[in-house]
PDB file of C-alpha atoms (C1' of nucleotides) in Angstrom:
ATOM      1  CA  MET A 210       2.426  54.886 -53.660  1.00  0.00           C
ATOM      2  CA  ASN A 211       2.745  56.965 -56.827  1.00  0.00           C
ATOM      3  CA  THR A 212       1.810  55.770 -60.283  1.00  0.00           C
ATOM      4  CA  LYS A 213       2.985  57.045 -63.607  1.00  0.00           C
ATOM      5  CA  TYR A 214       2.000  56.079 -67.143  1.00  0.00           C
ATOM      6  CA  ASP A 215       4.689  56.499 -69.787  1.00  0.00           C
ATOM      7  CA  GLY A 216       2.428  55.794 -72.723  1.00  0.00           C
ATOM      8  CA  ALA A 217       2.903  52.023 -72.605  1.00  0.00           C
ATOM      9  CA  ASN A 218       3.738  50.932 -69.084  1.00  0.00           C
ATOM     10  CA  MET A 219       2.512  51.699 -65.600  1.00  0.00           C
ATOM     11  CA  ILE A 220       5.270  52.486 -63.145  1.00  0.00           C
ATOM     12  CA  LEU A 221       4.717  52.350 -59.411  1.00  0.00           C
ATOM     13  CA  SER A 222       7.138  54.111 -57.153  1.00  0.00           C
ATOM     14  CA  GLY A 223       7.185  54.124 -53.394  1.00  0.00           C
ATOM     15  CA  ALA A 224       5.165  50.932 -53.167  1.00  0.00           C
ATOM     16  CA  GLU A 225       5.478  49.936 -49.520  1.00  0.00           C
ATOM     17  CA  ASP A 226       5.514  46.357 -48.316  1.00  0.00           C
ATOM     18  CA  PHE A 227       5.707  45.037 -51.853  1.00  0.00           C
ATOM     19  CA  ASP A 228       8.236  42.505 -53.132  1.00  0.00           C
ATOM     20  CA  LEU A 229       7.451  40.677 -56.357  1.00  0.00           C
ATOM     21  CA  ARG A 230       9.730  37.737 -55.662  1.00  0.00           C
ATOM     22  CA  GLN A 231       8.186  37.171 -52.261  1.00  0.00           C
ATOM     23  CA  ILE A 232       4.678  37.559 -53.650  1.00  0.00           C
ATOM     24  CA  PHE A 233       5.197  34.945 -56.352  1.00  0.00           C
ATOM     25  CA  ASP A 234       7.354  32.641 -54.260  1.00  0.00           C
ATOM     26  CA  CYS A 235       5.226  32.248 -51.163  1.00  0.00           C
ATOM     27  CA  GLY A 236       3.212  29.434 -52.659  1.00  0.00           C
ATOM     28  CA  GLN A 237      -0.109  31.124 -53.241  1.00  0.00           C
ATOM     29  CA  CYS A 238       0.058  31.438 -57.008  1.00  0.00           C
ATOM     30  CA  PHE A 239       1.151  28.943 -59.644  1.00  0.00           C
ATOM     31  CA  ARG A 240       0.876  30.807 -62.932  1.00  0.00           C
ATOM     32  CA  PHE A 241       3.584  33.459 -62.662  1.00  0.00           C
ATOM     33  CA  ASN A 242       7.137  32.551 -63.580  1.00  0.00           C
ATOM     34  CA  ALA A 243      10.450  34.360 -63.374  1.00  0.00           C
ATOM     35  CA  LEU A 244      11.839  35.443 -66.732  1.00  0.00           C
ATOM     36  CA  PRO A 245      15.503  34.855 -67.608  1.00  0.00           C
ATOM     37  CA  GLU A 246      15.877  38.566 -68.370  1.00  0.00           C
ATOM     38  CA  GLY A 247      14.331  39.517 -65.024  1.00  0.00           C
ATOM     39  CA  GLY A 248      10.806  40.149 -63.885  1.00  0.00           C
ATOM     40  CA  TYR A 249       7.835  37.823 -64.074  1.00  0.00           C
ATOM     41  CA  LEU A 250       5.267  36.806 -66.623  1.00  0.00           C
ATOM     42  CA  GLY A 251       1.965  35.203 -65.876  1.00  0.00           C
ATOM     43  CA  VAL A 252      -1.721  35.018 -66.613  1.00  0.00           C
ATOM     44  CA  ALA A 253      -4.627  36.004 -64.398  1.00  0.00           C
ATOM     45  CA  PHE A 254      -8.193  37.086 -65.096  1.00  0.00           C
ATOM     46  CA  GLY A 255      -7.733  36.112 -68.729  1.00  0.00           C
ATOM     47  CA  ARG A 256      -4.864  38.544 -69.233  1.00  0.00           C
ATOM     48  CA  ALA A 257      -1.129  38.125 -69.620  1.00  0.00           C
ATOM     49  CA  LEU A 258       1.021  40.367 -67.465  1.00  0.00           C
ATOM     50  CA  ARG A 259       4.738  41.059 -67.506  1.00  0.00           C
ATOM     51  CA  THR A 260       5.935  42.862 -64.447  1.00  0.00           C
ATOM     52  CA  GLU A 261       9.295  43.666 -62.929  1.00  0.00           C
ATOM     53  CA  GLN A 262      10.648  45.261 -59.785  1.00  0.00           C
ATOM     54  CA  LEU A 263      13.735  47.426 -60.165  1.00  0.00           C
ATOM     55  CA  GLN A 264      16.591  47.774 -57.686  1.00  0.00           C
ATOM     56  CA  ASN A 265      15.115  51.023 -56.395  1.00  0.00           C
ATOM     57  CA  GLY A 266      11.863  49.262 -55.574  1.00  0.00           C
ATOM     58  CA  ASP A 267       9.834  50.663 -58.461  1.00  0.00           C
ATOM     59  CA  VAL A 268       7.457  48.171 -60.026  1.00  0.00           C
ATOM     60  CA  ILE A 269       6.810  48.206 -63.757  1.00  0.00           C
ATOM     61  CA  PHE A 270       3.614  46.806 -65.211  1.00  0.00           C
ATOM     62  CA  TYR A 271       4.571  46.423 -68.859  1.00  0.00           C
ATOM     63  CA  ASP A 272       2.048  47.189 -71.598  1.00  0.00           C
ATOM     64  CA  THR A 273      -0.533  48.125 -69.042  1.00  0.00           C
ATOM     65  CA  SER A 274      -2.820  51.138 -69.263  1.00  0.00           C
ATOM     66  CA  PRO A 275      -4.017  52.984 -66.173  1.00  0.00           C
ATOM     67  CA  GLU A 276      -7.487  51.556 -66.856  1.00  0.00           C
ATOM     68  CA  GLU A 277      -6.197  47.986 -66.857  1.00  0.00           C
ATOM     69  CA  PHE A 278      -3.991  48.639 -63.859  1.00  0.00           C
ATOM     70  CA  TYR A 279      -6.788  50.023 -61.715  1.00  0.00           C
ATOM     71  CA  GLY A 280      -9.408  47.717 -63.185  1.00  0.00           C
ATOM     72  CA  VAL A 281      -7.526  44.458 -62.755  1.00  0.00           C
ATOM     73  CA  TRP A 282      -4.086  44.501 -61.149  1.00  0.00           C
ATOM     74  CA  TYR A 283      -4.703  46.926 -58.312  1.00  0.00           C
ATOM     75  CA  ASP A 284      -7.122  44.489 -56.722  1.00  0.00           C
ATOM     76  CA  PHE A 285      -5.148  41.395 -57.749  1.00  0.00           C
ATOM     77  CA  PHE A 286      -2.129  42.693 -55.845  1.00  0.00           C
ATOM     78  CA  ASP A 287      -4.314  43.860 -52.947  1.00  0.00           C
ATOM     79  CA  MET A 288      -2.976  47.406 -53.283  1.00  0.00           C
ATOM     80  CA  GLY A 289      -5.748  48.864 -51.153  1.00  0.00           C
ATOM     81  CA  THR A 290      -4.654  47.034 -48.013  1.00  0.00           C
ATOM     82  CA  ASP A 291      -2.223  48.574 -45.529  1.00  0.00           C
ATOM     83  CA  TYR A 292       0.264  45.764 -44.909  1.00  0.00           C
ATOM     84  CA  GLY A 293       2.380  47.961 -42.639  1.00  0.00           C
ATOM     85  CA  ALA A 294      -0.502  48.180 -40.216  1.00  0.00           C
ATOM     86  CA  ILE A 295      -1.124  44.445 -40.443  1.00  0.00           C
ATOM     87  CA  LYS A 296       2.501  43.650 -39.689  1.00  0.00           C
ATOM     88  CA  ARG A 297       2.502  46.018 -36.731  1.00  0.00           C
ATOM     89  CA  ARG A 298      -0.609  44.427 -35.281  1.00  0.00           C
ATOM     90  CA  LEU A 299       0.719  40.898 -35.761  1.00  0.00           C
ATOM     91  CA  SER A 300       4.077  41.808 -34.255  1.00  0.00           C
ATOM     92  CA  GLU A 301       2.714  43.298 -31.042  1.00  0.00           C
ATOM     93  CA  ASN A 302       3.863  41.060 -28.214  1.00  0.00           C
ATOM     94  CA  ASP A 303       4.862  38.349 -30.669  1.00  0.00           C
ATOM     95  CA  ASP A 304       8.550  38.048 -31.526  1.00  0.00           C
ATOM     96  CA  VAL A 305       7.914  35.056 -33.781  1.00  0.00           C
ATOM     97  CA  MET A 306       5.596  37.044 -36.035  1.00  0.00           C
ATOM     98  CA  LYS A 307       7.862  40.069 -35.756  1.00  0.00           C
ATOM     99  CA  GLY A 308      10.708  38.064 -37.229  1.00  0.00           C
ATOM    100  CA  ALA A 309       8.597  36.342 -39.872  1.00  0.00           C
ATOM    101  CA  ALA A 310       6.899  39.571 -40.956  1.00  0.00           C
ATOM    102  CA  GLU A 311      10.263  41.283 -41.318  1.00  0.00           C
ATOM    103  CA  TYR A 312      11.601  38.335 -43.286  1.00  0.00           C
ATOM    104  CA  GLY A 313       8.736  38.303 -45.793  1.00  0.00           C
ATOM    105  CA  GLY A 314       7.792  41.938 -45.413  1.00  0.00           C
ATOM    106  CA  GLY A 315       6.945  42.352 -49.090  1.00  0.00           C
ATOM    107  CA  ILE A 316       4.380  39.567 -49.299  1.00  0.00           C
ATOM    108  CA  ARG A 317       0.865  40.382 -50.462  1.00  0.00           C
ATOM    109  CA  ILE A 318      -2.070  38.044 -50.555  1.00  0.00           C
ATOM    110  CA  LEU A 319      -3.114  37.957 -54.172  1.00  0.00           C
ATOM    111  CA  ARG A 320      -6.827  38.157 -54.801  1.00  0.00           C
ATOM    112  CA  GLN A 321      -7.141  35.413 -57.348  1.00  0.00           C
ATOM    113  CA  GLU A 322     -10.041  34.044 -59.313  1.00  0.00           C
ATOM    114  CA  LEU A 323     -12.181  31.730 -57.252  1.00  0.00           C
ATOM    115  CA  TRP A 324     -12.492  28.901 -59.761  1.00  0.00           C
ATOM    116  CA  GLU A 325      -8.777  28.923 -60.485  1.00  0.00           C
ATOM    117  CA  THR A 326      -7.968  28.623 -56.786  1.00  0.00           C
ATOM    118  CA  VAL A 327     -10.418  25.737 -56.387  1.00  0.00           C
ATOM    119  CA  VAL A 328      -8.739  23.688 -59.110  1.00  0.00           C
ATOM    120  CA  SER A 329      -5.192  24.773 -58.300  1.00  0.00           C
ATOM    121  CA  PHE A 330      -5.409  23.720 -54.681  1.00  0.00           C
ATOM    122  CA  ILE A 331      -7.208  20.477 -55.493  1.00  0.00           C
ATOM    123  CA  ILE A 332      -4.166  19.764 -57.653  1.00  0.00           C
ATOM    124  CA  SER A 333      -1.801  20.828 -54.861  1.00  0.00           C
ATOM    125  CA  GLN A 334      -2.721  17.982 -52.529  1.00  0.00           C
ATOM    126  CA  SER A 335       0.082  15.521 -51.944  1.00  0.00           C
ATOM    127  CA  ASN A 336       2.110  17.225 -54.620  1.00  0.00           C
ATOM    128  CA  ASN A 337       5.084  19.534 -55.046  1.00  0.00           C
ATOM    129  CA  ILE A 338       5.162  23.028 -56.467  1.00  0.00           C
ATOM    130  CA  PRO A 339       7.016  22.352 -59.746  1.00  0.00           C
ATOM    131  CA  ARG A 340       4.627  19.555 -60.619  1.00  0.00           C
ATOM    132  CA  ILE A 341       1.573  21.544 -59.506  1.00  0.00           C
ATOM    133  CA  LYS A 342       2.684  24.261 -61.905  1.00  0.00           C
ATOM    134  CA  GLY A 343       3.203  21.728 -64.673  1.00  0.00           C
ATOM    135  CA  ILE A 344      -0.247  20.195 -64.292  1.00  0.00           C
ATOM    136  CA  ILE A 345      -1.908  23.631 -64.257  1.00  0.00           C
ATOM    137  CA  GLU A 346       0.079  24.681 -67.302  1.00  0.00           C
ATOM    138  CA  ARG A 347      -1.029  21.590 -69.243  1.00  0.00           C
ATOM    139  CA  LEU A 348      -4.605  22.198 -68.113  1.00  0.00           C
ATOM    140  CA  CYS A 349      -4.522  25.732 -69.495  1.00  0.00           C
ATOM    141  CA  ASP A 350      -2.577  24.839 -72.648  1.00  0.00           C
ATOM    142  CA  ASN A 351      -5.074  22.132 -73.558  1.00  0.00           C
ATOM    143  CA  PHE A 352      -8.362  23.702 -72.555  1.00  0.00           C
ATOM    144  CA  GLY A 353      -7.927  27.452 -72.000  1.00  0.00           C
ATOM    145  CA  ASP A 354      -8.726  30.274 -74.400  1.00  0.00           C
ATOM    146  CA  GLU A 355      -5.902  31.885 -76.321  1.00  0.00           C
ATOM    147  CA  ILE A 356      -4.362  35.124 -75.135  1.00  0.00           C
ATOM    148  CA  PHE A 357      -2.061  37.002 -77.502  1.00  0.00           C
ATOM    149  CA  TYR A 358       0.715  39.006 -75.910  1.00  0.00           C
ATOM    150  CA  GLY A 359       4.090  40.145 -77.166  1.00  0.00           C
ATOM    151  CA  GLY A 360       3.888  37.992 -80.269  1.00  0.00           C
ATOM    152  CA  LYS A 361       3.222  34.836 -78.275  1.00  0.00           C
ATOM    153  CA  ILE A 362       0.198  32.808 -77.316  1.00  0.00           C
ATOM    154  CA  TYR A 363      -0.699  32.285 -73.685  1.00  0.00           C
ATOM    155  CA  ARG A 364      -3.730  30.528 -72.295  1.00  0.00           C
ATOM    156  CA  ALA A 365      -6.427  31.578 -69.863  1.00  0.00           C
ATOM    157  CA  PHE A 366      -7.536  29.302 -67.079  1.00  0.00           C
ATOM    158  CA  PRO A 367     -10.314  27.078 -68.498  1.00  0.00           C
ATOM    159  CA  SER A 368     -13.850  27.694 -67.268  1.00  0.00           C
ATOM    160  CA  PRO A 369     -15.957  25.224 -65.270  1.00  0.00           C
ATOM    161  CA  GLU A 370     -18.218  24.893 -68.331  1.00  0.00           C
ATOM    162  CA  VAL A 371     -15.382  23.786 -70.576  1.00  0.00           C
ATOM    163  CA  LEU A 372     -13.935  21.371 -68.018  1.00  0.00           C
ATOM    164  CA  SER A 373     -17.307  19.912 -67.052  1.00  0.00           C
ATOM    165  CA  ALA A 374     -17.735  18.690 -70.627  1.00  0.00           C
ATOM    166  CA  LEU A 375     -14.540  16.619 -70.472  1.00  0.00           C
ATOM    167  CA  SER A 376     -14.172  12.925 -69.732  1.00  0.00           C
ATOM    168  CA  LEU A 377     -11.467  11.337 -67.600  1.00  0.00           C
ATOM    169  CA  GLY A 378      -9.840  10.256 -70.849  1.00  0.00           C
ATOM    170  CA  ASP A 379      -9.839  13.815 -72.170  1.00  0.00           C
ATOM    171  CA  ILE A 380      -8.225  15.231 -69.065  1.00  0.00           C
ATOM    172  CA  SER A 381      -5.596  12.508 -68.729  1.00  0.00           C
ATOM    173  CA  VAL A 382      -3.251  14.659 -70.866  1.00  0.00           C
ATOM    174  CA  ILE A 383      -2.631  16.933 -67.889  1.00  0.00           C
ATOM    175  CA  ARG A 384      -1.337  13.964 -65.819  1.00  0.00           C
ATOM    176  CA  ALA A 385      -3.042  15.039 -62.615  1.00  0.00           C
ATOM    177  CA  GLY A 386      -3.222  11.466 -61.388  1.00  0.00           C
ATOM    178  CA  PHE A 387      -5.970  10.606 -58.911  1.00  0.00           C
ATOM    179  CA  ARG A 388      -6.950  14.295 -58.753  1.00  0.00           C
ATOM    180  CA  ASP A 389      -8.464  14.186 -62.246  1.00  0.00           C
ATOM    181  CA  LYS A 390     -11.868  13.001 -61.043  1.00  0.00           C
ATOM    182  CA  TYR A 391     -11.939  15.691 -58.349  1.00  0.00           C
ATOM    183  CA  ILE A 392     -11.338  18.395 -60.971  1.00  0.00           C
ATOM    184  CA  LEU A 393     -14.162  17.152 -63.166  1.00  0.00           C
ATOM    185  CA  GLY A 394     -16.511  16.773 -60.201  1.00  0.00           C
ATOM    186  CA  ALA A 395     -15.810  20.325 -59.055  1.00  0.00           C
ATOM    187  CA  ALA A 396     -16.257  21.603 -62.618  1.00  0.00           C
ATOM    188  CA  ARG A 397     -19.726  20.061 -62.774  1.00  0.00           C
ATOM    189  CA  LEU A 398     -20.756  21.579 -59.438  1.00  0.00           C
ATOM    190  CA  PHE A 399     -19.605  25.031 -60.558  1.00  0.00           C
ATOM    191  CA  ALA A 400     -21.005  24.695 -64.060  1.00  0.00           C
ATOM    192  CA  ASP A 401     -24.485  23.702 -62.894  1.00  0.00           C
ATOM    193  CA  GLY A 402     -24.551  26.403 -60.229  1.00  0.00           C
ATOM    194  CA  THR A 403     -24.616  24.082 -57.213  1.00  0.00           C
ATOM    195  CA  ILE A 404     -21.626  26.116 -56.069  1.00  0.00           C
ATOM    196  CA  SER A 405     -20.840  29.646 -57.231  1.00  0.00           C
ATOM    197  CA  GLY A 406     -18.887  32.671 -56.163  1.00  0.00           C
ATOM    198  CA  GLU A 407     -22.137  34.469 -55.564  1.00  0.00           C
ATOM    199  CA  LYS A 408     -23.356  31.731 -53.241  1.00  0.00           C
ATOM    200  CA  LEU A 409     -20.056  31.429 -51.389  1.00  0.00           C
ATOM    201  CA  ARG A 410     -19.737  35.184 -50.954  1.00  0.00           C
ATOM    202  CA  SER A 411     -23.200  35.332 -49.391  1.00  0.00           C
ATOM    203  CA  LEU A 412     -22.199  32.864 -46.669  1.00  0.00           C
ATOM    204  CA  ASN A 413     -20.262  33.440 -43.465  1.00  0.00           C
ATOM    205  CA  ASP A 414     -16.833  31.850 -43.108  1.00  0.00           C
ATOM    206  CA  SER A 415     -17.887  28.578 -41.566  1.00  0.00           C
ATOM    207  CA  ASP A 416     -20.800  27.987 -43.968  1.00  0.00           C
ATOM    208  CA  ALA A 417     -18.708  28.909 -46.999  1.00  0.00           C
ATOM    209  CA  LYS A 418     -15.982  26.525 -45.892  1.00  0.00           C
ATOM    210  CA  ARG A 419     -18.509  23.765 -45.302  1.00  0.00           C
ATOM    211  CA  LEU A 420     -19.923  24.229 -48.812  1.00  0.00           C
ATOM    212  CA  LEU A 421     -16.428  24.076 -50.295  1.00  0.00           C
ATOM    213  CA  MET A 422     -15.692  20.903 -48.347  1.00  0.00           C
ATOM    214  CA  SER A 423     -18.763  19.243 -49.817  1.00  0.00           C
ATOM    215  CA  VAL A 424     -16.730  18.952 -53.022  1.00  0.00           C
ATOM    216  CA  LYS A 425     -14.832  15.669 -53.276  1.00  0.00           C
ATOM    217  CA  GLY A 426     -11.146  16.504 -53.267  1.00  0.00           C
ATOM    218  CA  ILE A 427     -11.551  19.578 -51.082  1.00  0.00           C
ATOM    219  CA  GLY A 428     -10.723  18.894 -47.451  1.00  0.00           C
ATOM    220  CA  ASN A 429      -9.878  21.192 -44.590  1.00  0.00           C
ATOM    221  CA  LYS A 430      -6.589  22.524 -45.913  1.00  0.00           C
ATOM    222  CA  VAL A 431      -7.622  23.069 -49.520  1.00  0.00           C
ATOM    223  CA  ALA A 432     -10.837  24.750 -48.358  1.00  0.00           C
ATOM    224  CA  ASP A 433      -8.795  27.163 -46.245  1.00  0.00           C
ATOM    225  CA  CYS A 434      -6.602  27.994 -49.234  1.00  0.00           C
ATOM    226  CA  VAL A 435      -9.651  28.722 -51.386  1.00  0.00           C
ATOM    227  CA  MET A 436     -11.170  30.811 -48.618  1.00  0.00           C
ATOM    228  CA  LEU A 437      -8.007  32.877 -48.310  1.00  0.00           C
ATOM    229  CA  PHE A 438      -6.758  33.196 -51.879  1.00  0.00           C
ATOM    230  CA  GLY A 439     -10.028  32.946 -53.784  1.00  0.00           C
ATOM    231  CA  LEU A 440     -12.540  34.570 -51.480  1.00  0.00           C
ATOM    232  CA  GLY A 441     -10.418  37.042 -49.536  1.00  0.00           C
ATOM    233  CA  ARG A 442     -11.431  35.538 -46.201  1.00  0.00           C
ATOM    234  CA  THR A 443      -8.374  36.689 -44.315  1.00  0.00           C
ATOM    235  CA  ALA A 444      -9.148  34.788 -41.127  1.00  0.00           C
ATOM    236  CA  ALA A 445      -8.402  31.507 -42.923  1.00  0.00           C
ATOM    237  CA  PHE A 446      -5.193  29.875 -41.704  1.00  0.00           C
ATOM    238  CA  PRO A 447      -4.330  26.953 -44.003  1.00  0.00           C
ATOM    239  CA  ILE A 448      -2.279  24.392 -42.099  1.00  0.00           C
ATOM    240  CA  ASP A 449       0.050  22.400 -44.314  1.00  0.00           C
ATOM    241  CA  VAL A 450       3.119  20.459 -43.234  1.00  0.00           C
ATOM    242  CA  TRP A 451       5.317  23.575 -43.222  1.00  0.00           C
ATOM    243  CA  ILE A 452       2.921  25.649 -41.158  1.00  0.00           C
ATOM    244  CA  LYS A 453       2.379  22.752 -38.818  1.00  0.00           C
ATOM    245  CA  ARG A 454       6.088  22.305 -38.246  1.00  0.00           C
ATOM    246  CA  ILE A 455       6.993  25.946 -37.720  1.00  0.00           C
ATOM    247  CA  THR A 456       3.984  26.716 -35.531  1.00  0.00           C
ATOM    248  CA  GLU A 457       4.715  23.695 -33.372  1.00  0.00           C
ATOM    249  CA  GLU A 458       8.357  24.653 -33.080  1.00  0.00           C
ATOM    250  CA  ARG A 459       8.014  28.370 -32.481  1.00  0.00           C
ATOM    251  CA  TYR A 460       4.854  28.546 -30.418  1.00  0.00           C
ATOM    252  CA  PHE A 461       4.548  25.168 -28.685  1.00  0.00           C
ATOM    253  CA  GLY A 462       7.886  23.383 -28.689  1.00  0.00           C
ATOM    254  CA  SER A 463       6.189  20.048 -29.268  1.00  0.00           C
ATOM    255  CA  GLU A 464       3.910  18.258 -31.712  1.00  0.00           C
ATOM    256  CA  GLN A 465       0.275  19.344 -31.767  1.00  0.00           C
ATOM    257  CA  SER A 466      -2.842  18.250 -33.593  1.00  0.00           C
ATOM    258  CA  VAL A 467      -4.072  20.311 -36.542  1.00  0.00           C
ATOM    259  CA  LYS A 468      -7.174  21.032 -34.514  1.00  0.00           C
ATOM    260  CA  THR A 469      -5.151  22.524 -31.683  1.00  0.00           C
ATOM    261  CA  LEU A 470      -3.101  24.612 -34.092  1.00  0.00           C
ATOM    262  CA  ALA A 471      -6.223  25.910 -35.838  1.00  0.00           C
ATOM    263  CA  ALA A 472      -7.763  26.949 -32.533  1.00  0.00           C
ATOM    264  CA  PHE A 473      -4.515  28.614 -31.545  1.00  0.00           C
ATOM    265  CA  ALA A 474      -4.369  30.606 -34.803  1.00  0.00           C
ATOM    266  CA  GLU A 475      -7.983  31.689 -34.531  1.00  0.00           C
ATOM    267  CA  GLU A 476      -7.446  32.906 -30.973  1.00  0.00           C
ATOM    268  CA  LYS A 477      -4.099  34.552 -31.603  1.00  0.00           C
ATOM    269  CA  PHE A 478      -4.402  36.005 -35.107  1.00  0.00           C
ATOM    270  CA  GLY A 479      -8.159  36.362 -35.578  1.00  0.00           C
ATOM    271  CA  ASP A 480      -9.002  38.106 -38.851  1.00  0.00           C
ATOM    272  CA  LEU A 481      -5.315  38.354 -39.668  1.00  0.00           C
ATOM    273  CA  GLY A 482      -4.765  34.580 -39.717  1.00  0.00           C
ATOM    274  CA  GLY A 483      -4.198  34.452 -43.456  1.00  0.00           C
ATOM    275  CA  TYR A 484      -1.492  37.115 -43.365  1.00  0.00           C
ATOM    276  CA  ALA A 485       0.161  35.392 -40.415  1.00  0.00           C
ATOM    277  CA  GLN A 486       0.081  32.117 -42.332  1.00  0.00           C
ATOM    278  CA  GLN A 487       1.795  33.636 -45.351  1.00  0.00           C
ATOM    279  CA  TYR A 488       4.575  35.225 -43.299  1.00  0.00           C
ATOM    280  CA  LEU A 489       5.131  31.968 -41.415  1.00  0.00           C
ATOM    281  CA  PHE A 490       5.029  29.843 -44.563  1.00  0.00           C
ATOM    282  CA  PHE A 491       7.537  32.004 -46.407  1.00  0.00           C
ATOM    283  CA  TYR A 492       9.808  32.137 -43.382  1.00  0.00           C
ATOM    284  CA  ALA A 493       9.639  28.369 -42.865  1.00  0.00           C
ATOM    285  CA  ARG A 494      10.417  27.634 -46.502  1.00  0.00           C
ATOM    286  CA  GLU A 495      13.020  30.292 -47.199  1.00  0.00           C
ATOM    287  CA  ASP A 496      14.907  29.995 -43.978  1.00  0.00           C
ATOM    288  CA  GLY A 497      16.156  26.652 -45.173  1.00  0.00           C
ATOM    289  CA  GLY A 498      13.551  24.410 -43.637  1.00  0.00           C
ATOM    290  CA  GLN A 499      15.946  22.780 -41.224  1.00  0.00           C
ATOM    291  CA  ARG A 500      15.277  25.455 -38.644  1.00  0.00           C
ATOM    292  CA  CYS A 501      11.725  24.174 -38.577  1.00  0.00           C
ATOM    293  CA  LEU A 502      12.700  20.750 -37.355  1.00  0.00           C
ATOM    294  CA  LEU A 503      11.985  20.017 -33.765  1.00  0.00           C
ATOM    295  CA  THR A 504      15.102  19.685 -31.674  1.00  0.00           C
TER     296      THR A 504
ATOM    297  C1'  DC B 272      14.723   0.394 -55.560  1.00  0.00           C
ATOM    298  C1'  DA B 273      12.240   3.046 -51.703  1.00  0.00           C
ATOM    299  C1'  DC B 274      10.504   7.162 -50.318  1.00  0.00           C
ATOM    300  C1'  DC B 275       8.258  11.478 -50.557  1.00  0.00           C
ATOM    301  C1'  DA B 276       5.547  15.691 -52.208  1.00  0.00           C
ATOM    302  C1'  DG B 277       1.924  22.246 -49.214  1.00  0.00           C
ATOM    303  C1'  DG B 278      -4.090  16.072 -48.481  1.00  0.00           C
ATOM    304  C1'  DC B 279      -8.057  13.591 -49.132  1.00  0.00           C
ATOM    305  C1'  DA B 280     -11.546   9.846 -49.151  1.00  0.00           C
ATOM    306  C1'  DA B 281     -12.750   5.579 -47.658  1.00  0.00           C
ATOM    307  C1'  DG B 282     -12.644   2.113 -44.523  1.00  0.00           C
ATOM    308  C1'  DC B 283     -11.775   0.789 -40.047  1.00  0.00           C
ATOM    309  C1'  DC B 284     -12.455   0.888 -34.983  1.00  0.00           C
TER     310       DC B 284
ATOM    311  C1'  DG C 260     -15.213  10.963 -33.823  1.00  0.00           C
ATOM    312  C1'  DG C 261     -10.089   9.694 -34.343  1.00  0.00           C
ATOM    313  C1'  DC C 262      -6.873   6.720 -36.756  1.00  0.00           C
ATOM    314  C1'  DT C 263      -4.768   4.179 -40.970  1.00  0.00           C
ATOM    315  C1'  DT C 264      -4.090   3.368 -45.813  1.00  0.00           C
ATOM    316  C1'  DG C 265      -4.198   3.812 -50.833  1.00  0.00           C
ATOM    317  C1'  DC C 266      -3.732   7.071 -54.161  1.00  0.00           C
ATOM    318  C1'  DA C 267      -1.127   8.770 -59.766  1.00  0.00           C
ATOM    319  C1'  DT C 268       2.786  10.833 -61.055  1.00  0.00           C
ATOM    320  C1'  DG C 269       7.458  12.450 -61.057  1.00  0.00           C
ATOM    321  C1'  DG C 270      11.713  13.517 -58.688  1.00  0.00           C
ATOM    322  C1'  DT C 271      15.621  12.138 -55.767  1.00  0.00           C
TER     323       DT C 271
END
DNA sequence: CACCAGGCAAGCC
DNA sequence: GGCTTGCATGGT
């Protein structure tokens, strides 16, 4: 990968295993949206970013200095990880993963802010992606700090402190439904330090997951999403309905319990479970869905 | 109108 | 422990 700064924008050329559409459309991130004129605009780590991938594969980070690129976006996009090697390891003796990893070969697991992933995936339960995005957008618009970019105002993701001061009435404007009380409960636990990134990062996978699941509104699946997207625990293999269906179909040929599937993923993918999950998820969703139905 | 959406908690056995 | 059911809201 080569980087170049033209005085305003950072331009990446020769970025391997990197596809912006796949990255933002594999369901891990809810705050980046496609622009009508091409590219994407979103907010992360309190900053607005416009980015675009050209036909030749080059990626432009608009209005981004080298300092900001290496200080923020390099890690966000997990640039330091060799996805080619990961795909090769997953594809050894596994034609299912070989196909899925080719299909979504440009996916990267974004390293997102912990607190944002906690709330985002609490909101995701029993919900669909457009509405998840809408609820998160209203949450940020109402309670997040202003960010000025390109003559417009964007909003940062609101902190646990800000949200913990809200009442159920206050937060009803985001129309999160029954999830509203879970958001406020989690905000209080993070604001008073009962749970923190520091604490979670000091724990091994199973203890960190257990602590996350002590929050009302965080069950097995949401905890796995937070582990993977918010804590970089790449062994996590979140099992949602799509993953359940495609794993059953491609690896078992019959219905299985979540417990069985989790044990299977741990045994088969090990520390690469999270990458395997993303390739499978993208493949299951993009390939039309109907190929995931059991025959 | 019924049914569902990237689950979860609570209440049952 | 495993199983069912209600859950807010919005879309089809």
